[in-house]
Backbone as JSON Lines, residues from 0, in Angstrom:
{"i":0,"aa":"X","n":[0.81,-1.2,0.0],"ca":[-0.02,-0.02,-0.03],"c":[0.92,1.25,0.03]}
{"i":1,"aa":"X","n":[0.58,2.2,-0.83],"ca":[1.31,3.44,-0.92],"c":[1.19,4.2,0.38]}
{"i":2,"aa":"X","n":[2.27,4.98,0.72],"ca":[2.29,5.7,1.97],"c":[1.11,6.68,2.08]}
{"i":3,"aa":"X","n":[0.81,7.44,1.07],"ca":[-0.3,8.35,1.05],"c":[-1.67,7.65,1.26]}
{"i":4,"aa":"X","n":[-1.82,6.53,0.69],"ca":[-3.03,5.78,0.82],"c":[-3.16,5.27,2.24]}
{"i":5,"aa":"X","n":[-2.12,4.83,2.82],"ca":[-2.16,4.38,4.25],"c":[-2.56,5.57,5.15]}
{"i":6,"aa":"X","n":[-1.93,6.68,4.95],"ca":[-2.23,7.89,5.71],"c":[-3.7,8.3,5.6]}
{"i":7,"aa":"X","n":[-4.22,8.33,4.41],"ca":[-5.57,8.71,4.15],"c":[-6.54,7.64,4.88]}
{"i":8,"aa":"X","n":[-6.17,6.41,4.77],"ca":[-6.98,5.38,5.41],"c":[-7.03,5.53,6.91]}
{"i":9,"aa":"X","n":[-5.83,5.86,7.47],"ca":[-5.73,6.16,8.91],"c":[-6.64,7.36,9.27]}
{"i":10,"aa":"X","n":[-6.53,8.42,8.5],"ca":[-7.36,9.62,8.75],"c":[-8.88,9.38,8.63]}
{"i":11,"aa":"X","n":[-9.24,8.52,7.68],"ca":[-10.66,8.2,7.54],"c":[-11.11,7.44,8.79]}
{"i":12,"aa":"X","n":[-10.28,6.46,9.27],"ca":[-10.68,5.74,10.47],"c":[-10.75,6.7,11.72]}
{"i":13,"aa":"X","n":[-9.88,7.71,11.78],"ca":[-9.92,8.68,12.88],"c":[-11.18,9.51,12.75]}
{"i":14,"aa":"X","n":[-11.49,9.94,11.54],"ca":[-12.72,10.78,11.41],"c":[-13.97,9.93,11.82]}
{"i":15,"aa":"X","n":[-13.97,8.73,11.54],"ca":[-15.16,7.89,11.93],"c":[-15.23,7.78,13.44]}
{"i":16,"aa":"X","n":[-14.11,7.38,14.08],"ca":[-14.1,7.13,15.5],"c":[-14.3,8.44,16.32]}
{"i":17,"aa":"X","n":[-13.71,9.54,15.9],"ca":[-13.76,10.74,16.66],"c":[-14.72,11.82,16.12]}
{"i":18,"aa":"X","n":[-15.63,11.4,15.26],"ca":[-16.62,12.36,14.73],"c":[-17.46,13.01,15.73]}
{"i":19,"aa":"X","n":[-17.59,12.3,16.86],"ca":[-18.35,12.97,17.98],"c":[-17.81,14.23,18.46]}
{"i":20,"aa":"X","n":[-16.51,14.45,18.27],"ca":[-15.86,15.76,18.68],"c":[-16.51,16.94,17.82]}
{"i":21,"aa":"X","n":[-16.75,16.73,16.61],"ca":[-17.38,17.77,15.79],"c":[-18.84,17.87,16.02]}
{"i":22,"aa":"X","n":[-19.5,16.72,16.07],"ca":[-21.0,16.71,16.2],"c":[-21.52,17.1,17.67]}
{"i":23,"aa":"X","n":[-20.83,16.67,18.65],"ca":[-21.31,16.91,19.97],"c":[-20.56,18.03,20.78]}
{"i":24,"aa":"X","n":[-19.42,18.4,20.32],"ca":[-18.58,19.34,21.03],"c":[-18.16,20.55,20.22]}
{"i":25,"aa":"X","n":[-18.45,20.54,18.96],"ca":[-18.16,21.68,18.06],"c":[-16.69,21.84,17.66]}
{"i":26,"aa":"X","n":[-15.89,20.78,17.78],"ca":[-14.56,20.83,17.31],"c":[-14.49,20.85,15.77]}
{"i":27,"aa":"X","n":[-13.38,21.3,15.25],"ca":[-13.12,21.27,13.84],"c":[-11.76,20.63,13.59]}
{"i":28,"aa":"X","n":[-11.71,19.9,12.46],"ca":[-10.4,19.32,12.05],"c":[-9.44,20.49,11.72]}
{"i":29,"aa":"X","n":[-8.24,20.36,12.18],"ca":[-7.18,21.32,11.91],"c":[-6.12,20.83,11.01]}
{"i":30,"aa":"X","n":[-5.74,21.52,10.04],"ca":[-4.63,21.2,9.15],"c":[-3.39,21.01,9.93]}
{"i":31,"aa":"X","n":[-2.63,20.01,9.59],"ca":[-1.32,19.77,10.24],"c":[-0.33,20.92,9.87]}
{"i":32,"aa":"X","n":[0.53,21.31,10.81],"ca":[1.51,22.3,10.41],"c":[2.39,21.78,9.31]}
{"i":33,"aa":"X","n":[2.74,22.7,8.41],"ca":[3.6,22.28,7.32],"c":[5.1,22.48,7.65]}
{"i":34,"aa":"X","n":[5.56,21.71,8.71],"ca":[6.91,21.77,9.12],"c":[7.54,20.35,9.07]}
{"i":35,"aa":"X","n":[8.79,20.37,8.79],"ca":[9.5,19.07,8.63],"c":[9.48,18.33,10.02]}
{"i":36,"aa":"X","n":[9.37,17.01,9.9],"ca":[9.41,16.2,11.12],"c":[8.03,15.94,11.7]}
{"i":37,"aa":"X","n":[7.0,16.45,11.14],"ca":[5.62,16.23,11.64],"c":[5.16,14.9,11.15]}
{"i":38,"aa":"X","n":[4.71,14.02,12.01],"ca":[4.11,12.74,11.64],"c":[2.86,13.05,10.89]}
{"i":39,"aa":"X","n":[2.8,12.7,9.65],"ca":[1.63,12.93,8.78],"c":[0.5,11.95,9.12]}
{"i":40,"aa":"X","n":[0.76,10.93,9.91],"ca":[-0.22,9.91,10.25],"c":[-0.84,10.37,11.59]}
{"i":41,"aa":"X","n":[-1.51,11.49,11.46],"ca":[-2.2,12.03,12.62],"c":[-3.37,12.91,12.23]}
{"i":42,"aa":"X","n":[-4.27,13.21,13.14],"ca":[-5.38,14.11,13.0],"c":[-5.35,15.07,14.18]}
{"i":43,"aa":"X","n":[-5.74,16.31,13.99],"ca":[-5.84,17.26,15.06],"c":[-7.24,17.92,15.01]}
{"i":44,"aa":"X","n":[-7.87,18.09,16.12],"ca":[-9.12,18.75,16.24],"c":[-8.98,19.89,17.27]}
{"i":45,"aa":"X","n":[-9.58,21.0,16.98],"ca":[-9.56,22.15,17.86],"c":[-10.96,22.75,18.15]}
{"i":46,"aa":"X","n":[-11.08,23.3,19.32],"ca":[-12.29,23.99,19.66],"c":[-11.93,25.09,20.7]}
{"i":47,"aa":"X","n":[-12.12,26.3,20.34],"ca":[-11.73,27.42,21.1],"c":[-10.28,27.23,21.67]}
{"i":48,"aa":"X","n":[-10.16,26.89,22.92],"ca":[-8.78,26.76,23.49],"c":[-8.21,25.33,23.52]}
{"i":49,"aa":"X","n":[-9.06,24.33,23.16],"ca":[-8.72,22.95,23.34],"c":[-8.29,22.21,22.12]}
{"i":50,"aa":"X","n":[-7.29,21.44,22.2],"ca":[-6.71,20.61,21.11],"c":[-6.81,19.15,21.41]}
{"i":51,"aa":"X","n":[-7.26,18.34,20.49],"ca":[-7.17,16.86,20.6],"c":[-6.39,16.34,19.43]}
{"i":52,"aa":"X","n":[-5.31,15.61,19.66],"ca":[-4.5,15.08,18.63],"c":[-4.52,13.55,18.67]}
{"i":53,"aa":"X","n":[-4.64,12.93,17.49],"ca":[-4.68,11.47,17.46],"c":[-3.5,11.06,16.53]}
{"i":54,"aa":"X","n":[-2.57,10.33,16.93],"ca":[-1.39,10.0,16.09],"c":[-1.17,8.5,16.02]}
{"i":55,"aa":"X","n":[-0.92,8.05,14.84],"ca":[-0.53,6.68,14.61],"c":[0.94,6.5,14.94]}
{"i":56,"aa":"X","n":[1.29,5.52,15.76],"ca":[2.61,5.3,16.24],"c":[3.01,3.88,16.09]}
{"i":57,"aa":"X","n":[4.2,3.56,16.4],"ca":[4.78,2.16,16.34],"c":[4.52,1.44,15.08]}
{"i":58,"aa":"X","n":[4.79,2.07,13.97],"ca":[4.66,1.54,12.66],"c":[3.33,0.93,12.39]}
{"i":59,"aa":"X","n":[2.23,1.64,12.8],"ca":[0.93,1.18,12.54],"c":[0.3,0.31,13.57]}
{"i":60,"aa":"X","n":[0.98,0.04,14.66],"ca":[0.38,-0.87,15.69],"c":[-0.02,-0.13,16.91]}
{"i":61,"aa":"X","n":[0.01,1.21,16.92],"ca":[-0.34,1.96,18.11],"c":[-0.97,3.29,17.81]}
{"i":62,"aa":"X","n":[-1.6,3.82,18.84],"ca":[-2.28,5.15,18.75],"c":[-1.9,5.91,20.02]}
{"i":63,"aa":"X","n":[-1.57,7.22,19.76],"ca":[-1.28,8.1,20.91],"c":[-2.34,9.24,20.79]}
{"i":64,"aa":"X","n":[-3.21,9.38,21.85],"ca":[-4.13,10.48,21.84],"c":[-3.69,11.51,22.87]}
{"i":65,"aa":"X","n":[-3.66,12.74,22.53],"ca":[-3.24,13.82,23.43],"c":[-4.29,14.89,23.46]}
{"i":66,"aa":"X","n":[-4.34,15.55,24.65],"ca":[-5.16,16.73,24.74],"c":[-4.3,17.85,25.24]}
{"i":67,"aa":"X","n":[-4.72,19.05,24.93],"ca":[-3.87,20.21,25.31],"c":[-4.66,21.51,24.98]}
{"i":68,"aa":"X","n":[-3.86,22.53,25.2],"ca":[-4.37,23.9,24.85],"c":[-3.94,24.18,23.41]}
{"i":69,"aa":"X","n":[-4.75,24.86,22.64],"ca":[-4.41,25.32,21.37],"c":[-3.09,26.22,21.57]}
{"i":70,"aa":"X","n":[-3.11,27.04,22.51],"ca":[-1.91,27.88,22.82],"c":[-1.51,27.59,24.24]}
{"i":71,"aa":"X","n":[-0.48,26.76,24.5],"ca":[-0.15,26.43,25.92],"c":[0.21,27.66,26.69]}
{"i":72,"aa":"X","n":[-0.05,27.52,28.03],"ca":[0.4,28.63,28.9],"c":[1.81,28.54,29.2]}
{"i":73,"aa":"X","n":[2.37,29.62,29.73],"ca":[3.82,29.72,29.93],"c":[4.34,28.63,30.93]}
{"i":74,"aa":"X","n":[3.59,28.2,31.85],"ca":[4.03,27.24,32.82],"c":[4.08,25.77,32.27]}
{"i":75,"aa":"X","n":[3.42,25.6,31.15],"ca":[3.28,24.25,30.57],"c":[4.51,23.88,29.72]}
{"i":76,"aa":"X","n":[5.37,22.99,30.29],"ca":[6.58,22.59,29.61],"c":[6.25,21.75,28.36]}
{"i":77,"aa":"X","n":[5.26,20.93,28.54],"ca":[4.81,20.04,27.44],"c":[3.61,20.68,26.77]}
{"i":78,"aa":"X","n":[3.52,20.53,25.46],"ca":[2.4,21.19,24.72],"c":[1.06,20.43,24.86]}
{"i":79,"aa":"X","n":[1.15,19.05,25.13],"ca":[-0.06,18.25,25.18],"c":[0.18,17.17,26.29]}
{"i":80,"aa":"X","n":[-0.97,16.62,26.71],"ca":[-0.98,15.57,27.75],"c":[-1.51,14.31,27.23]}
{"i":81,"aa":"X","n":[-0.98,13.2,27.62],"ca":[-1.39,11.93,27.06],"c":[-2.77,11.52,27.67]}
{"i":82,"aa":"X","n":[-3.67,10.98,26.8],"ca":[-4.89,10.48,27.26],"c":[-4.63,9.35,28.27]}
{"i":83,"aa":"X","n":[-3.64,8.57,28.09],"ca":[-3.38,7.47,28.99],"c":[-3.16,8.0,30.45]}
{"i":84,"aa":"X","n":[-2.4,9.1,30.53],"ca":[-2.23,9.66,31.84],"c":[-3.57,10.14,32.45]}
{"i":85,"aa":"X","n":[-4.4,10.76,31.7],"ca":[-5.74,11.15,32.15],"c":[-6.58,9.91,32.52]}
{"i":86,"aa":"X","n":[-6.44,8.86,31.8],"ca":[-7.19,7.65,32.1],"c":[-6.68,7.05,33.48]}
{"i":87,"aa":"X","n":[-5.37,7.03,33.68],"ca":[-4.81,6.51,34.94],"c":[-5.34,7.29,36.17]}
{"i":88,"aa":"X","n":[-5.58,8.66,35.94],"ca":[-6.05,9.47,37.03],"c":[-7.56,9.17,37.29]}
{"i":89,"aa":"X","n":[-8.35,9.03,36.19],"ca":[-9.78,9.07,36.31],"c":[-10.45,7.77,36.06]}
{"i":90,"aa":"X","n":[-9.98,6.98,35.05],"ca":[-10.64,5.75,34.61],"c":[-9.62,4.69,34.34]}
{"i":91,"aa":"X","n":[-8.89,4.26,35.36],"ca":[-7.78,3.25,35.0],"c":[-8.26,2.0,34.36]}
{"i":92,"aa":"X","n":[-9.52,1.63,34.52],"ca":[-10.06,0.46,33.89],"c":[-10.1,0.66,32.3]}
{"i":93,"aa":"X","n":[-10.03,1.84,31.81],"ca":[-10.08,2.09,30.36],"c":[-8.66,2.23,29.73]}
{"i":94,"aa":"X","n":[-7.67,2.02,30.56],"ca":[-6.29,2.1,30.02],"c":[-6.05,0.9,29.15]}
{"i":95,"aa":"X","n":[-5.25,1.18,28.08],"ca":[-4.82,0.09,27.22],"c":[-3.31,-0.26,27.41]}
{"i":96,"aa":"X","n":[-2.74,0.3,28.41],"ca":[-1.3,-0.01,28.68],"c":[-1.25,-0.98,29.84]}
{"i":97,"aa":"X","n":[-0.56,-2.08,29.52],"ca":[-0.48,-3.15,30.58],"c":[0.51,-2.86,31.6]}
{"i":98,"aa":"X","n":[0.69,-3.74,32.58],"ca":[1.6,-3.49,33.73],"c":[3.03,-3.39,33.26]}
{"i":99,"aa":"X","n":[3.32,-3.93,32.11],"ca":[4.8,-3.88,31.63],"c":[5.0,-2.63,30.83]}
{"i":100,"aa":"X","n":[3.97,-1.79,30.64],"ca":[4.1,-0.53,29.98],"c":[3.77,-0.62,28.46]}
{"i":101,"aa":"X","n":[3.49,-1.85,28.02],"ca":[3.24,-2.07,26.59],"c":[1.7,-2.06,26.34]}
{"i":102,"aa":"X","n":[1.32,-1.68,25.14],"ca":[-0.16,-1.7,24.81],"c":[-0.65,-3.13,24.8]}
{"i":103,"aa":"X","n":[-1.9,-3.3,25.35],"ca":[-2.4,-4.66,25.39],"c":[-2.99,-5.1,24.06]}
{"i":104,"aa":"X","n":[-3.13,-4.23,23.16],"ca":[-3.56,-4.55,21.81],"c":[-2.71,-3.89,20.76]}
{"i":105,"aa":"X","n":[-2.36,-4.59,19.74],"ca":[-1.6,-3.97,18.63],"c":[-2.5,-3.67,17.48]}
{"i":106,"aa":"X","n":[-3.84,-3.71,17.67],"ca":[-4.81,-3.47,16.59],"c":[-5.13,-2.04,16.64]}
{"i":107,"aa":"X","n":[-4.67,-1.29,15.69],"ca":[-4.8,0.19,15.61],"c":[-6.33,0.56,15.54]}
{"i":108,"aa":"X","n":[-7.08,-0.17,14.77],"ca":[-8.5,0.18,14.54],"c":[-9.25,0.08,15.91]}
{"i":109,"aa":"X","n":[-8.92,-1.06,16.65],"ca":[-9.51,-1.2,18.01],"c":[-9.14,-0.09,18.92]}
{"i":110,"aa":"X","n":[-7.81,0.3,18.89],"ca":[-7.34,1.39,19.68],"c":[-8.05,2.68,19.4]}
{"i":111,"aa":"X","n":[-8.24,2.96,18.14],"ca":[-8.86,4.29,17.75],"c":[-10.37,4.3,18.34]}
{"i":112,"aa":"X","n":[-11.11,3.16,18.18],"ca":[-12.51,3.15,18.71],"c":[-12.44,3.19,20.27]}
{"i":113,"aa":"X","n":[-11.56,2.46,20.82],"ca":[-11.48,2.42,22.33],"c":[-11.1,3.82,22.9]}
{"i":114,"aa":"X","n":[-10.12,4.43,22.3],"ca":[-9.68,5.7,22.87],"c":[-10.75,6.85,22.58]}
{"i":115,"aa":"X","n":[-11.48,6.74,21.42],"ca":[-12.51,7.69,21.22],"c":[-13.57,7.56,22.32]}
{"i":116,"aa":"X","n":[-13.93,6.3,22.64],"ca":[-14.94,6.08,23.72],"c":[-14.35,6.5,25.09]}
{"i":117,"aa":"X","n":[-13.07,6.25,25.34],"ca":[-12.48,6.64,26.61],"c":[-12.39,8.18,26.75]}
{"i":118,"aa":"X","n":[-12.09,8.91,25.68],"ca":[-12.01,10.33,25.7],"c":[-13.41,10.93,25.95]}
{"i":119,"aa":"X","n":[-14.38,10.36,25.35],"ca":[-15.77,10.81,25.61],"c":[-16.24,10.49,26.98]}
{"i":120,"aa":"X","n":[-15.9,9.39,27.48],"ca":[-16.32,8.97,28.79],"c":[-15.64,9.65,29.93]}
{"i":121,"aa":"X","n":[-14.25,9.86,29.85],"ca":[-13.47,10.35,30.93],"c":[-13.0,11.82,30.84]}
{"i":122,"aa":"X","n":[-13.23,12.43,29.7],"ca":[-12.7,13.81,29.52],"c":[-13.77,14.73,28.97]}
{"i":123,"aa":"X","n":[-15.05,14.52,29.26],"ca":[-16.03,15.48,28.75],"c":[-15.79,16.89,29.25]}
{"i":124,"aa":"X","n":[-15.28,17.04,30.46],"ca":[-15.07,18.4,30.9],"c":[-13.94,19.06,30.11]}
{"i":125,"aa":"X","n":[-12.95,18.34,29.76],"ca":[-11.85,18.86,28.94],"c":[-12.43,19.22,27.52]}
{"i":126,"aa":"X","n":[-13.2,18.4,26.95],"ca":[-13.8,18.59,25.7],"c":[-14.74,19.86,25.69]}
{"i":127,"aa":"X","n":[-15.31,20.15,26.79],"ca":[-16.17,21.34,26.98],"c":[-15.31,22.6,27.26]}
{"i":128,"aa":"X","n":[-14.01,22.41,27.38],"ca":[-13.16,23.6,27.59],"c":[-12.65,23.77,29.04]}
{"i":129,"aa":"X","n":[-13.09,22.92,30.01],"ca":[-12.57,22.95,31.4],"c":[-11.24,22.27,31.43]}
{"i":130,"aa":"X","n":[-10.13,22.99,31.44],"ca":[-8.83,22.42,31.45],"c":[-8.16,22.37,32.75]}
{"i":131,"aa":"X","n":[-8.95,22.44,33.79],"ca":[-8.4,22.46,35.2],"c":[-7.7,21.26,35.55]}
{"i":132,"aa":"X","n":[-7.76,20.18,34.88],"ca":[-7.01,18.96,35.24],"c":[-5.55,19.03,34.63]}
{"i":133,"aa":"X","n":[-5.24,20.04,33.8],"ca":[-3.94,20.09,33.24],"c":[-2.79,20.2,34.18]}
{"i":134,"aa":"X","n":[-2.91,21.03,35.21],"ca":[-1.81,21.09,36.26],"c":[-1.56,19.76,36.84]}
{"i":135,"aa":"X","n":[-2.57,19.0,37.09],"ca":[-2.4,17.66,37.67],"c":[-1.65,16.73,36.65]}
{"i":136,"aa":"X","n":[-2.02,16.8,35.4],"ca":[-1.4,15.99,34.37],"c":[0.11,16.46,34.23]}
{"i":137,"aa":"X","n":[0.34,17.72,34.38],"ca":[1.67,18.3,34.33],"c":[2.52,17.66,35.41]}
{"i":138,"aa":"X","n":[1.93,17.54,36.63],"ca":[2.66,16.94,37.79],"c":[3.0,15.47,37.53]}
{"i":139,"aa":"X","n":[2.07,14.75,36.86],"ca":[2.27,13.36,36.59],"c":[3.5,13.24,35.71]}
{"i":140,"aa":"X","n":[3.65,14.06,34.66],"ca":[4.76,14.06,33.76],"c":[6.04,14.44,34.51]}
{"i":141,"aa":"X","n":[5.98,15.44,35.34],"ca":[7.14,15.9,36.11],"c":[7.62,14.72,36.96]}
{"i":142,"aa":"X","n":[6.74,14.06,37.71],"ca":[7.17,12.93,38.57],"c":[7.84,11.78,37.74]}
{"i":143,"aa":"X","n":[7.24,11.5,36.6],"ca":[7.79,10.49,35.64],"c":[9.16,10.85,35.17]}
{"i":144,"aa":"X","n":[9.38,12.13,34.89],"ca":[10.59,12.63,34.32],"c":[11.72,12.75,35.35]}
{"i":145,"aa":"X","n":[11.39,12.83,36.61],"ca":[12.43,12.99,37.68],"c":[13.52,11.91,37.66]}
{"i":146,"aa":"X","n":[13.09,10.62,37.71],"ca":[14.17,9.57,37.77],"c":[15.11,9.64,36.53]}
{"i":147,"aa":"X","n":[14.55,10.14,35.42],"ca":[15.45,10.28,34.18],"c":[16.37,11.38,34.27]}
{"i":148,"aa":"X","n":[15.96,12.5,34.92],"ca":[16.85,13.7,34.91],"c":[17.78,13.7,36.08]}
{"i":149,"aa":"X","n":[17.57,12.86,37.05],"ca":[18.51,12.87,38.16],"c":[19.61,11.84,37.92]}
{"i":150,"aa":"X","n":[20.72,12.28,37.33],"ca":[21.81,11.41,37.01],"c":[22.86,11.34,38.18]}
{"i":151,"aa":"X","n":[23.6,10.26,38.14],"ca":[24.61,10.16,39.18],"c":[25.99,10.57,38.52]}
{"i":152,"aa":"X","n":[26.75,11.36,39.21],"ca":[27.96,11.81,38.64],"c":[29.12,11.14,39.38]}
């Protein structure tokens, strides 16, 4: 399958799984930035201040869903927050990451459908523009990054 065909197929599957963003929350699909190094196997949706990005990863066997501000605030080191982190805080039973840190399914279509449902179920406030959980997600990333940044000399 040609690369462009695979990307368009991925985007069509995203549009189907995440169409509720447009119909129920007023999001609009956003064109990807035209800069080098951007994974073209992704979709971005925006609504006022909120961004949802869905990216195909791991050579077609994984999905990464992120939420964030369209324009991050100065204190936000990271531009987006992983849906998996939000699920661990609110709905751990909907996580697709196993205890070993690997995804429990390598079926990208299943992951798209599952994560769309999980986003709708556990992040309705974020989708409505209430981003008050972001500082908590920021702390989760900070805690996870600490062991990596503290080196022994």
